[in-house]
Every structure is written in C-alpha cells, then in structure tokens.
PDB file of C-alpha atoms in Angstrom:
ATOM      1  CA  MET A   1     -22.425  93.728 -40.856  1.00 43.00           C
ATOM      2  CA  ALA A   2     -19.293  93.670 -42.967  1.00 45.00           C
ATOM      3  CA  LEU A   3     -16.221  95.244 -41.465  1.00 46.00           C
ATOM      4  CA  ALA A   4     -14.734  98.168 -43.434  1.00 49.00           C
ATOM      5  CA  THR A   5     -11.146  97.772 -44.494  1.00 50.00           C
ATOM      6  CA  SER A   6      -8.884 100.324 -42.869  1.00 53.00           C
ATOM      7  CA  PRO A   7      -6.734 102.548 -45.149  1.00 55.00           C
ATOM      8  CA  PRO A   8      -3.416 100.928 -44.100  1.00 57.00           C
ATOM      9  CA  GLU A   9      -4.826  97.483 -44.819  1.00 56.00           C
ATOM     10  CA  ALA A  10      -6.122  98.592 -48.206  1.00 55.00           C
ATOM     11  CA  ALA A  11      -2.712 100.045 -49.077  1.00 56.00           C
ATOM     12  CA  GLU A  12      -1.043  96.817 -48.003  1.00 56.00           C
ATOM     13  CA  ALA A  13      -3.439  94.806 -50.169  1.00 55.00           C
ATOM     14  CA  ALA A  14      -2.785  97.016 -53.210  1.00 53.00           C
ATOM     15  CA  ARG A  15       0.986  96.965 -52.800  1.00 57.00           C
ATOM     16  CA  PRO A  16       1.694  93.669 -54.706  1.00 56.00           C
ATOM     17  CA  ASP A  17      -0.270  94.897 -57.752  1.00 63.00           C
ATOM     18  CA  ARG A  18       1.635  98.162 -57.698  1.00 64.00           C
ATOM     19  CA  TYR A  19       4.956  96.306 -57.430  1.00 63.00           C
ATOM     20  CA  SER A  20       3.891  94.015 -60.275  1.00 69.00           C
ATOM     21  CA  SER A  21       2.926  96.995 -62.414  1.00 72.00           C
ATOM     22  CA  ASP A  22       6.219  98.713 -61.675  1.00 74.00           C
ATOM     23  CA  ALA A  23       8.167  95.563 -62.548  1.00 76.00           C
ATOM     24  CA  ALA A  24       6.275  95.176 -65.832  1.00 76.00           C
ATOM     25  CA  GLY A  25       6.935  98.804 -66.721  1.00 78.00           C
ATOM     26  CA  LEU A  26      10.621  98.399 -65.894  1.00 80.00           C
ATOM     27  CA  GLY A  27      10.721  95.269 -68.057  1.00 80.00           C
ATOM     28  CA  ARG A  28       9.156  97.082 -71.008  1.00 81.00           C
ATOM     29  CA  LEU A  29      11.621  99.953 -70.579  1.00 83.00           C
ATOM     30  CA  ARG A  30      14.559  97.540 -70.490  1.00 84.00           C
ATOM     31  CA  ALA A  31      13.277  95.720 -73.592  1.00 83.00           C
ATOM     32  CA  GLY A  32      12.843  99.045 -75.380  1.00 84.00           C
ATOM     33  CA  VAL A  33      16.430 100.032 -74.595  1.00 86.00           C
ATOM     34  CA  PHE A  34      17.745  96.759 -76.007  1.00 87.00           C
ATOM     35  CA  VAL A  35      15.572  96.878 -79.147  1.00 87.00           C
ATOM     36  CA  ALA A  36      16.032 100.595 -79.866  1.00 89.00           C
ATOM     37  CA  PRO A  37      19.431 100.278 -81.668  1.00 89.00           C
ATOM     38  CA  ALA A  38      18.036  97.597 -84.006  1.00 89.00           C
ATOM     39  CA  LEU A  39      14.927  99.664 -84.701  1.00 90.00           C
ATOM     40  CA  LEU A  40      17.111 102.698 -85.412  1.00 92.00           C
ATOM     41  CA  LEU A  41      19.170 100.713 -87.940  1.00 91.00           C
ATOM     42  CA  VAL A  42      16.008  99.425 -89.623  1.00 89.00           C
ATOM     43  CA  ALA A  43      14.603 102.956 -89.800  1.00 90.00           C
ATOM     44  CA  VAL A  44      17.819 104.461 -91.201  1.00 91.00           C
ATOM     45  CA  PHE A  45      18.800 101.754 -93.675  1.00 89.00           C
ATOM     46  CA  LEU A  46      15.426 100.275 -94.701  1.00 87.00           C
ATOM     47  CA  VAL A  47      12.433 102.480 -93.936  1.00 90.00           C
ATOM     48  CA  PHE A  48      13.945 105.843 -94.860  1.00 92.00           C
ATOM     49  CA  PRO A  49      15.440 104.639 -98.221  1.00 89.00           C
ATOM     50  CA  ALA A  50      12.138 102.992 -99.132  1.00 88.00           C
ATOM     51  CA  LEU A  51      10.215 106.190 -98.372  1.00 91.00           C
ATOM     52  CA  TRP A  52      12.808 108.253-100.239  1.00 91.00           C
ATOM     53  CA  VAL A  53      12.496 106.055-103.339  1.00 90.00           C
ATOM     54  CA  LEU A  54       8.718 106.339-103.084  1.00 91.00           C
ATOM     55  CA  TYR A  55       9.040 110.129-102.991  1.00 92.00           C
ATOM     56  CA  LEU A  56      11.488 110.247-105.924  1.00 91.00           C
ATOM     57  CA  GLY A  57       9.075 108.152-107.968  1.00 91.00           C
ATOM     58  CA  LEU A  58       6.570 110.986-107.678  1.00 93.00           C
ATOM     59  CA  THR A  59       8.983 113.598-109.032  1.00 92.00           C
ATOM     60  CA  ASN A  60      10.686 114.334-112.356  1.00 91.00           C
ATOM     61  CA  TYR A  61      14.122 113.883-110.761  1.00 90.00           C
ATOM     62  CA  ARG A  62      16.842 113.373-113.375  1.00 88.00           C
ATOM     63  CA  LEU A  63      20.550 112.654-113.269  1.00 84.00           C
ATOM     64  CA  THR A  64      21.471 115.886-115.060  1.00 84.00           C
ATOM     65  CA  GLY A  65      19.858 119.184-116.018  1.00 83.00           C
ATOM     66  CA  ALA A  66      17.504 121.479-114.155  1.00 82.00           C
ATOM     67  CA  ALA A  67      15.439 118.585-112.793  1.00 80.00           C
ATOM     68  CA  ALA A  68      18.554 117.295-111.022  1.00 82.00           C
ATOM     69  CA  ALA A  69      18.900 120.483-108.966  1.00 83.00           C
ATOM     70  CA  ALA A  70      15.213 121.176-108.379  1.00 84.00           C
ATOM     71  CA  PRO A  71      12.964 118.158-109.048  1.00 86.00           C
ATOM     72  CA  GLN A  72       9.261 118.898-109.303  1.00 89.00           C
ATOM     73  CA  PHE A  73       6.355 116.836-108.007  1.00 91.00           C
ATOM     74  CA  VAL A  74       4.584 115.098-110.910  1.00 91.00           C
ATOM     75  CA  GLY A  75       2.343 112.696-108.998  1.00 88.00           C
ATOM     76  CA  PRO A  76       1.715 109.223-110.470  1.00 91.00           C
ATOM     77  CA  ALA A  77       2.952 110.245-113.942  1.00 92.00           C
ATOM     78  CA  ASN A  78       6.082 108.076-113.620  1.00 91.00           C
ATOM     79  CA  LEU A  79       4.070 105.069-112.488  1.00 91.00           C
ATOM     80  CA  ILE A  80       1.675 105.454-115.433  1.00 92.00           C
ATOM     81  CA  GLU A  81       4.605 105.823-117.821  1.00 91.00           C
ATOM     82  CA  ALA A  82       6.287 102.753-116.330  1.00 90.00           C
ATOM     83  CA  VAL A  83       3.289 100.428-116.718  1.00 91.00           C
ATOM     84  CA  SER A  84       2.608 101.865-120.195  1.00 92.00           C
ATOM     85  CA  ASN A  85       6.094 100.882-121.354  1.00 91.00           C
ATOM     86  CA  PRO A  86       6.150  97.502-123.207  1.00 92.00           C
ATOM     87  CA  GLU A  87       9.746  96.995-122.051  1.00 92.00           C
ATOM     88  CA  PHE A  88       8.527  96.982-118.427  1.00 92.00           C
ATOM     89  CA  TRP A  89       6.126  94.094-119.089  1.00 94.00           C
ATOM     90  CA  SER A  90       8.730  92.255-121.126  1.00 94.00           C
ATOM     91  CA  SER A  91      11.174  92.605-118.227  1.00 94.00           C
ATOM     92  CA  THR A  92       8.508  91.490-115.764  1.00 93.00           C
ATOM     93  CA  TRP A  93       7.810  88.314-117.738  1.00 94.00           C
ATOM     94  CA  LEU A  94      11.539  87.594-118.093  1.00 94.00           C
ATOM     95  CA  THR A  95      11.929  88.074-114.336  1.00 94.00           C
ATOM     96  CA  VAL A  96       9.128  85.570-113.697  1.00 93.00           C
ATOM     97  CA  GLU A  97      10.945  83.094-115.972  1.00 94.00           C
ATOM     98  CA  PHE A  98      14.190  83.806-114.161  1.00 94.00           C
ATOM     99  CA  VAL A  99      12.703  83.279-110.681  1.00 93.00           C
ATOM    100  CA  ALA A 100      10.622  80.222-111.623  1.00 93.00           C
ATOM    101  CA  GLY A 101      13.403  78.512-113.586  1.00 93.00           C
ATOM    102  CA  SER A 102      16.443  79.226-111.474  1.00 92.00           C
ATOM    103  CA  ALA A 103      15.051  79.630-107.947  1.00 90.00           C
ATOM    104  CA  VAL A 104      11.751  77.786-107.545  1.00 89.00           C
ATOM    105  CA  ILE A 105      12.577  74.825-109.784  1.00 89.00           C
ATOM    106  CA  GLY A 106      16.349  74.824-110.138  1.00 90.00           C
ATOM    107  CA  GLN A 107      17.814  75.719-106.752  1.00 91.00           C
ATOM    108  CA  VAL A 108      15.067  74.095-104.686  1.00 90.00           C
ATOM    109  CA  GLY A 109      15.044  70.895-106.741  1.00 90.00           C
ATOM    110  CA  LEU A 110      18.803  70.519-107.160  1.00 91.00           C
ATOM    111  CA  GLY A 111      19.586  71.660-103.622  1.00 90.00           C
ATOM    112  CA  PHE A 112      17.178  69.140-102.103  1.00 92.00           C
ATOM    113  CA  THR A 113      18.386  66.346-104.406  1.00 91.00           C
ATOM    114  CA  ILE A 114      22.023  66.861-103.417  1.00 90.00           C
ATOM    115  CA  ALA A 115      21.141  67.124 -99.712  1.00 90.00           C
ATOM    116  CA  TRP A 116      19.022  63.944 -99.926  1.00 89.00           C
ATOM    117  CA  LEU A 117      21.715  61.949-101.716  1.00 88.00           C
ATOM    118  CA  LEU A 118      24.409  63.067 -99.257  1.00 85.00           C
ATOM    119  CA  ARG A 119      22.356  62.757 -96.045  1.00 82.00           C
ATOM    120  CA  ASP A 120      23.815  59.460 -94.852  1.00 76.00           C
ATOM    121  CA  ARG A 121      27.162  59.583 -96.607  1.00 75.00           C
ATOM    122  CA  ARG A 122      30.565  60.227 -95.096  1.00 75.00           C
ATOM    123  CA  GLY A 123      34.048  60.490 -96.499  1.00 75.00           C
ATOM    124  CA  PRO A 124      35.916  62.393 -99.206  1.00 79.00           C
ATOM    125  CA  LEU A 125      33.177  62.137-101.861  1.00 78.00           C
ATOM    126  CA  LYS A 126      30.708  64.075 -99.686  1.00 76.00           C
ATOM    127  CA  ARG A 127      33.298  66.712 -98.817  1.00 79.00           C
ATOM    128  CA  LEU A 128      34.268  67.044-102.493  1.00 81.00           C
ATOM    129  CA  VAL A 129      30.669  67.535-103.663  1.00 80.00           C
ATOM    130  CA  GLU A 130      29.899  70.002-100.857  1.00 78.00           C
ATOM    131  CA  GLY A 131      33.105  71.905-101.589  1.00 79.00           C
ATOM    132  CA  LEU A 132      32.349  72.193-105.304  1.00 79.00           C
ATOM    133  CA  VAL A 133      28.792  73.378-104.654  1.00 80.00           C
ATOM    134  CA  ILE A 134      29.714  75.864-101.933  1.00 81.00           C
ATOM    135  CA  LEU A 135      32.626  77.227-103.990  1.00 81.00           C
ATOM    136  CA  ALA A 136      30.164  78.881-106.364  1.00 80.00           C
ATOM    137  CA  TRP A 137      28.444  80.592-103.433  1.00 80.00           C
ATOM    138  CA  ILE A 138      31.485  82.010-101.653  1.00 83.00           C
ATOM    139  CA  LEU A 139      33.127  83.530-104.735  1.00 84.00           C
ATOM    140  CA  PRO A 140      32.247  87.158-105.605  1.00 86.00           C
ATOM    141  CA  SER A 141      29.502  87.523-108.198  1.00 83.00           C
ATOM    142  CA  ALA A 142      31.695  89.578-110.544  1.00 85.00           C
ATOM    143  CA  ILE A 143      34.410  86.913-110.614  1.00 87.00           C
ATOM    144  CA  VAL A 144      32.085  83.975-111.257  1.00 86.00           C
ATOM    145  CA  SER A 145      30.249  86.025-113.897  1.00 87.00           C
ATOM    146  CA  PHE A 146      33.466  86.659-115.794  1.00 87.00           C
ATOM    147  CA  LEU A 147      34.369  82.968-115.457  1.00 88.00           C
ATOM    148  CA  TRP A 148      31.041  82.015-117.030  1.00 88.00           C
ATOM    149  CA  VAL A 149      31.463  84.544-119.821  1.00 88.00           C
ATOM    150  CA  ALA A 150      34.782  82.863-120.631  1.00 88.00           C
ATOM    151  CA  LEU A 151      33.254  79.386-120.209  1.00 88.00           C
ATOM    152  CA  LEU A 152      30.404  80.151-122.626  1.00 88.00           C
ATOM    153  CA  ASP A 153      32.444  82.063-125.174  1.00 86.00           C
ATOM    154  CA  ARG A 154      31.519  81.192-128.742  1.00 85.00           C
ATOM    155  CA  ASP A 155      35.045  80.721-130.072  1.00 82.00           C
ATOM    156  CA  ALA A 156      37.289  79.987-127.078  1.00 81.00           C
ATOM    157  CA  GLY A 157      34.747  78.761-124.517  1.00 83.00           C
ATOM    158  CA  THR A 158      35.443  75.618-122.519  1.00 85.00           C
ATOM    159  CA  LEU A 159      31.863  74.352-122.775  1.00 85.00           C
ATOM    160  CA  ASN A 160      31.890  74.260-126.573  1.00 86.00           C
ATOM    161  CA  ALA A 161      35.225  72.459-126.456  1.00 86.00           C
ATOM    162  CA  LEU A 162      33.876  69.841-124.023  1.00 86.00           C
ATOM    163  CA  LEU A 163      30.765  69.303-126.157  1.00 84.00           C
ATOM    164  CA  GLY A 164      32.815  69.160-129.352  1.00 83.00           C
ATOM    165  CA  ILE A 165      30.891  71.948-131.063  1.00 82.00           C
ATOM    166  CA  GLN A 166      32.098  75.202-132.567  1.00 80.00           C
ATOM    167  CA  GLY A 167      30.621  78.637-133.030  1.00 79.00           C
ATOM    168  CA  PHE A 168      27.671  78.140-130.656  1.00 83.00           C
ATOM    169  CA  ALA A 169      27.001  81.485-128.898  1.00 87.00           C
ATOM    170  CA  TRP A 170      25.285  80.544-125.633  1.00 88.00           C
ATOM    171  CA  LEU A 171      24.930  84.088-124.268  1.00 88.00           C
ATOM    172  CA  LEU A 172      23.674  85.488-127.577  1.00 88.00           C
ATOM    173  CA  ASP A 173      21.430  82.684-128.827  1.00 89.00           C
ATOM    174  CA  HIS A 174      20.086  81.504-125.443  1.00 90.00           C
ATOM    175  CA  PRO A 175      20.626  84.366-122.975  1.00 91.00           C
ATOM    176  CA  MET A 176      17.809  83.473-120.564  1.00 92.00           C
ATOM    177  CA  LEU A 177      18.773  79.793-120.463  1.00 92.00           C
ATOM    178  CA  SER A 178      22.374  80.814-119.791  1.00 91.00           C
ATOM    179  CA  ILE A 179      21.582  83.105-116.861  1.00 93.00           C
ATOM    180  CA  ILE A 180      19.104  80.591-115.398  1.00 94.00           C
ATOM    181  CA  VAL A 181      21.704  77.800-115.445  1.00 92.00           C
ATOM    182  CA  PHE A 182      24.282  80.196-114.029  1.00 91.00           C
ATOM    183  CA  ASN A 183      21.982  81.208-111.163  1.00 92.00           C
ATOM    184  CA  ILE A 184      21.154  77.573-110.396  1.00 92.00           C
ATOM    185  CA  TRP A 185      24.851  76.744-110.198  1.00 90.00           C
ATOM    186  CA  ARG A 186      25.634  79.783-108.054  1.00 88.00           C
ATOM    187  CA  GLY A 187      22.703  79.616-105.634  1.00 88.00           C
ATOM    188  CA  THR A 188      22.189  75.887-105.067  1.00 90.00           C
ATOM    189  CA  ALA A 189      24.637  75.810-102.138  1.00 89.00           C
ATOM    190  CA  PHE A 190      22.268  77.750 -99.864  1.00 89.00           C
ATOM    191  CA  SER A 191      19.369  75.391-100.548  1.00 91.00           C
ATOM    192  CA  MET A 192      21.605  72.340-100.141  1.00 90.00           C
ATOM    193  CA  MET A 193      22.860  73.473 -96.722  1.00 89.00           C
ATOM    194  CA  LEU A 194      19.384  74.417 -95.515  1.00 91.00           C
ATOM    195  CA  TYR A 195      17.852  71.107 -96.613  1.00 91.00           C
ATOM    196  CA  GLY A 196      20.837  69.193 -95.231  1.00 88.00           C
ATOM    197  CA  ALA A 197      20.157  70.666 -91.784  1.00 89.00           C
ATOM    198  CA  ALA A 198      16.393  70.102 -92.152  1.00 91.00           C
ATOM    199  CA  LEU A 199      16.775  66.443 -93.137  1.00 90.00           C
ATOM    200  CA  GLY A 200      18.788  65.861 -89.982  1.00 86.00           C
ATOM    201  CA  ASN A 201      15.623  66.625 -87.987  1.00 85.00           C
ATOM    202  CA  VAL A 202      13.528  63.954 -89.696  1.00 87.00           C
ATOM    203  CA  PRO A 203      13.192  61.072 -87.180  1.00 88.00           C
ATOM    204  CA  PRO A 204      14.862  57.960 -88.678  1.00 86.00           C
ATOM    205  CA  SER A 205      12.285  55.818 -86.894  1.00 89.00           C
ATOM    206  CA  HIS A 206       9.517  57.392 -88.996  1.00 87.00           C
ATOM    207  CA  LEU A 207      11.349  56.582 -92.214  1.00 85.00           C
ATOM    208  CA  GLU A 208      12.044  53.059 -90.995  1.00 87.00           C
ATOM    209  CA  SER A 209       8.376  52.560 -90.105  1.00 89.00           C
ATOM    210  CA  ALA A 210       7.313  53.778 -93.542  1.00 87.00           C
ATOM    211  CA  ARG A 211       9.873  51.488 -95.170  1.00 87.00           C
ATOM    212  CA  LEU A 212       8.656  48.467 -93.180  1.00 88.00           C
ATOM    213  CA  ALA A 213       5.079  49.352 -94.174  1.00 86.00           C
ATOM    214  CA  GLY A 214       6.091  48.999 -97.803  1.00 85.00           C
ATOM    215  CA  ALA A 215       6.187  52.684 -98.727  1.00 86.00           C
ATOM    216  CA  SER A 216       8.135  53.472-101.866  1.00 86.00           C
ATOM    217  CA  GLY A 217      10.879  56.094-101.938  1.00 84.00           C
ATOM    218  CA  TRP A 218       8.505  58.736-103.285  1.00 87.00           C
ATOM    219  CA  GLN A 219       5.854  57.857-100.689  1.00 89.00           C
ATOM    220  CA  GLN A 220       8.444  58.227 -97.913  1.00 88.00           C
ATOM    221  CA  LEU A 221       9.337  61.668 -99.230  1.00 88.00           C
ATOM    222  CA  ARG A 222       5.724  62.736 -99.673  1.00 89.00           C
ATOM    223  CA  ASP A 223       4.279  61.404 -96.415  1.00 89.00           C
ATOM    224  CA  VAL A 224       7.228  61.623 -94.008  1.00 89.00           C
ATOM    225  CA  VAL A 225      10.011  63.922 -95.193  1.00 91.00           C
ATOM    226  CA  PHE A 226       8.130  66.812 -96.807  1.00 91.00           C
ATOM    227  CA  PRO A 227       5.694  67.336 -93.876  1.00 90.00           C
ATOM    228  CA  HIS A 228       8.658  67.516 -91.482  1.00 90.00           C
ATOM    229  CA  ILE A 229      10.627  70.055 -93.538  1.00 91.00           C
ATOM    230  CA  ARG A 230       7.659  72.028 -94.897  1.00 89.00           C
ATOM    231  CA  GLY A 231       8.664  75.151 -92.972  1.00 89.00           C
ATOM    232  CA  HIS A 232      12.226  74.959 -94.295  1.00 90.00           C
ATOM    233  CA  ILE A 233      10.989  74.559 -97.879  1.00 91.00           C
ATOM    234  CA  LEU A 234       8.716  77.612 -97.682  1.00 90.00           C
ATOM    235  CA  THR A 235      11.357  79.716 -95.931  1.00 90.00           C
ATOM    236  CA  ASN A 236      13.891  78.782 -98.585  1.00 91.00           C
ATOM    237  CA  LEU A 237      11.406  79.567-101.352  1.00 91.00           C
ATOM    238  CA  LEU A 238      10.717  82.978 -99.851  1.00 90.00           C
ATOM    239  CA  LEU A 239      14.388  83.914 -99.492  1.00 91.00           C
ATOM    240  CA  ILE A 240      15.693  82.712-102.837  1.00 92.00           C
ATOM    241  CA  SER A 241      12.642  84.038-104.708  1.00 91.00           C
ATOM    242  CA  LEU A 242      13.210  87.549-103.358  1.00 90.00           C
ATOM    243  CA  TRP A 243      16.984  87.349-103.880  1.00 91.00           C
ATOM    244  CA  THR A 244      16.536  86.197-107.475  1.00 92.00           C
ATOM    245  CA  PHE A 245      13.807  88.748-108.169  1.00 91.00           C
ATOM    246  CA  ASN A 246      16.202  91.566-107.246  1.00 89.00           C
ATOM    247  CA  ASP A 247      19.334  89.932-108.657  1.00 89.00           C
ATOM    248  CA  PHE A 248      21.491  92.209-110.803  1.00 90.00           C
ATOM    249  CA  THR A 249      23.997  89.521-111.809  1.00 88.00           C
ATOM    250  CA  PRO A 250      22.396  88.911-115.247  1.00 89.00           C
ATOM    251  CA  PHE A 251      23.710  92.326-116.244  1.00 91.00           C
ATOM    252  CA  LEU A 252      27.280  91.063-115.735  1.00 89.00           C
ATOM    253  CA  LEU A 253      26.644  88.178-118.130  1.00 89.00           C
ATOM    254  CA  THR A 254      24.538  89.656-120.918  1.00 90.00           C
ATOM    255  CA  ALA A 255      23.906  93.335-120.010  1.00 88.00           C
ATOM    256  CA  GLY A 256      20.236  92.581-120.665  1.00 87.00           C
ATOM    257  CA  GLY A 257      20.833  91.699-124.295  1.00 82.00           C
ATOM    258  CA  PRO A 258      20.712  90.868-126.994  1.00 88.00           C
ATOM    259  CA  ASP A 259      17.781  93.156-127.824  1.00 87.00           C
ATOM    260  CA  GLY A 260      16.435  93.004-124.276  1.00 88.00           C
ATOM    261  CA  LYS A 261      16.009  89.196-124.322  1.00 90.00           C
ATOM    262  CA  SER A 262      17.543  88.889-120.845  1.00 91.00           C
ATOM    263  CA  GLU A 263      16.572  92.292-119.435  1.00 93.00           C
ATOM    264  CA  VAL A 264      15.081  91.337-116.077  1.00 94.00           C
ATOM    265  CA  LEU A 265      13.521  94.031-113.875  1.00 93.00           C
ATOM    266  CA  ALA A 266      16.698  94.803-111.924  1.00 92.00           C
ATOM    267  CA  VAL A 267      18.527  95.449-115.195  1.00 93.00           C
ATOM    268  CA  HIS A 268      15.555  97.432-116.524  1.00 93.00           C
ATOM    269  CA  VAL A 269      15.699  99.745-113.495  1.00 92.00           C
ATOM    270  CA  TYR A 270      19.430 100.277-113.999  1.00 92.00           C
ATOM    271  CA  LYS A 271      18.954 101.196-117.659  1.00 91.00           C
ATOM    272  CA  VAL A 272      16.032 103.534-116.993  1.00 90.00           C
ATOM    273  CA  ALA A 273      17.525 105.242-113.944  1.00 89.00           C
ATOM    274  CA  LEU A 274      21.238 105.450-114.680  1.00 88.00           C
ATOM    275  CA  GLN A 275      21.780 104.913-118.404  1.00 88.00           C
ATOM    276  CA  SER A 276      18.828 107.122-119.387  1.00 88.00           C
ATOM    277  CA  GLY A 277      19.269 109.435-116.408  1.00 88.00           C
ATOM    278  CA  GLU A 278      15.561 109.358-115.474  1.00 90.00           C
ATOM    279  CA  LEU A 279      15.931 108.751-111.750  1.00 91.00           C
ATOM    280  CA  GLY A 280      12.281 109.536-111.025  1.00 92.00           C
ATOM    281  CA  HIS A 281      11.132 106.978-113.581  1.00 91.00           C
ATOM    282  CA  GLY A 282      13.589 104.429-112.210  1.00 91.00           C
ATOM    283  CA  ALA A 283      12.345 105.085-108.661  1.00 92.00           C
ATOM    284  CA  ALA A 284       8.764 104.489-109.839  1.00 93.00           C
ATOM    285  CA  VAL A 285       9.751 101.098-111.304  1.00 92.00           C
ATOM    286  CA  SER A 286      11.607 100.295-108.062  1.00 92.00           C
ATOM    287  CA  THR A 287       8.428 101.097-106.134  1.00 92.00           C
ATOM    288  CA  ILE A 288       6.509  98.609-108.280  1.00 92.00           C
ATOM    289  CA  ILE A 289       9.205  95.990-107.637  1.00 91.00           C
ATOM    290  CA  LEU A 290       8.926  96.664-103.898  1.00 90.00           C
ATOM    291  CA  LEU A 291       5.167  96.117-104.036  1.00 91.00           C
ATOM    292  CA  ILE A 292       5.621  92.862-105.967  1.00 91.00           C
ATOM    293  CA  ASN A 293       8.161  91.687-103.369  1.00 90.00           C
ATOM    294  CA  LEU A 294       5.704  92.490-100.581  1.00 91.00           C
ATOM    295  CA  VAL A 295       2.954  90.504-102.305  1.00 92.00           C
ATOM    296  CA  VAL A 296       5.299  87.523-102.783  1.00 88.00           C
ATOM    297  CA  ALA A 297       6.465  87.736 -99.150  1.00 88.00           C
ATOM    298  CA  VAL A 298       2.901  87.898 -97.801  1.00 90.00           C
ATOM    299  CA  PHE A 299       1.906  84.931 -99.988  1.00 88.00           C
ATOM    300  CA  TYR A 300       4.751  82.764 -98.688  1.00 85.00           C
ATOM    301  CA  LEU A 301       4.235  83.864 -95.068  1.00 85.00           C
ATOM    302  CA  ARG A 302       0.539  82.962 -95.238  1.00 86.00           C
ATOM    303  CA  LEU A 303       1.507  79.541 -96.571  1.00 84.00           C
ATOM    304  CA  LEU A 304       4.090  79.211 -93.808  1.00 80.00           C
ATOM    305  CA  ARG A 305       1.560  80.025 -91.086  1.00 80.00           C
ATOM    306  CA  SER A 306      -1.177  77.838 -92.487  1.00 77.00           C
ATOM    307  CA  LYS A 307      -1.546  74.426 -90.841  1.00 61.00           C
ATOM    308  CA  LYS A 308      -1.854  72.484 -94.055  1.00 56.00           C
TER     309      LYS A 308
END
C-alpha cells in the first residue's frame, strides 16, 4: 500500500515551484519596468501621431475656415479623392523611380563598390575618399541642397563650366535625374560604412580558398562575399528605401517642378496639405504612404528571415 504524503511534506515539495514562479513573476515585473519608458515614447511619438493622421484622413479638416475649427467626419471620401487624382499616381511613379534609381541601384551599388575597393587599403587615399563621401552625409540637407542648386545653375553653375557647356538647365530639363544623382551623392556614405563593416566579417580564408580554386572576381563575390553579407544588404535596402520614399529634400532642389516632373509623394503631400490647405486630404495621402511603407518593410523582413 502506498504511503500518503503528509501535508508538511507536500508543502515542502511544492516550495521550489512556488519560488520559481515568484522569481519568474519578479523578472517579468522588472523587465516591464525597464521597457515601459521606451514603450511610452513609442506610443507618444509614433503610435499616437499615426492614429491621429489616420483620423484626420477621415475628416474634412482644413487649414482655414469653418472646417479648421470644427472638422466633420467624411469617411473614406479623402482616400477615394486621393486615388482618383492623376497627380497622386504621377507622384507615386516618380517616387518609385526616385527610390529605385537613387537608393536601390545608386546608393547600394556605389556604396558597396567604394567599400570593396577600400577594404584592404590604408593611408591618406582611403581617408581622403572616406572623408569626401561622409562629408555629404554630415552636412545639413538644406545646405547641400543650396550647394547643388548653385552647382547645377544654368548660367553660373560649376558643372556646366567643368563640362565646357553653356545654358544647360539641369534642374529644369532633367529634374528627376538631378535629384537622383544628388540623393546618390548624399546617401552613399551610409551604405559604404555599413558594407565596410560587413566586409570585415568575411573570412579571408574563404576568399583565399576560392581564389586558389580558380574562382574569378565575380564568382568570389557571388559565392563567398554576398552570402556572408546578405543580412547587411537587405537591412541596408530596407532602411534607405524607406528613407528615400519619405525624403522631402527634392522640394529644396526643384520644388516638385517643373510642371510636377519631380513631384514625389512627400512633395505631393506638402502641396496638398499645406499649400492647398486641405489637411484631411493630405492626411489621407499620408495614410496611403504609411501603408506602402509597411508593405515594403514586410517584404524586406520576409526576405531577411528567409533562409535562401
């Protein structure tokens, strides 16, 4: 016959589990106390503004007039008006060109090329190149924008003087090309630094083995380097794509002109919301931009988490 466990013995046996449960609860409480300030900041500065913009997009809120004092709920009317506007789709396509040309192709390609060429170099040439590239990144956007406006000026611009041509209006005749080149020049430093750090983690022995096996330079990049820095490439693509998508700097160069030929979505929102005074309409366009950013972020994160 089995002996029954006495109450004191049962309590003694249950004591470690109770202590473990208490310790786990205390750990969760301590973690919550440490994380709470960060969560509060996220809620105040990210979640609440996003929800507020979403709400404004459903109203007829305007900058002036009766709708400024007492906006009325209009439902999805602003969203329907936004997607029915041909200027919205024109701005969307220009934004895709801007992101693909300056971020995905330009900054990623040029940043990696510079980091690859400088990976084993030392001395003043490396410091000079890094200094020139980083200089564009540390200067305020307004200052470098004004410098480029002066550089590309039709009559007194330095670029026309260097090329020996006169009267060529870069910002008027080729506004998208101008802002794409400008964004490549300004944003390449981030990609260069990120890839420079990533290339330092590629084992030299792997490259040496590939070289001894007769792999060409491209095969070494494809089979050894890119697999090692795949996470860095996708992270960089995610960050610079979102930054460029929301970039307002083109307004400082061309103000969206001429005739809307460089009016990317960020500039389109500014014109709709502040120049036209239709804050509700502008908030609706901002909501669409937020959704596009979420789709892009989810796409990159799924690629980042995939094994291949």
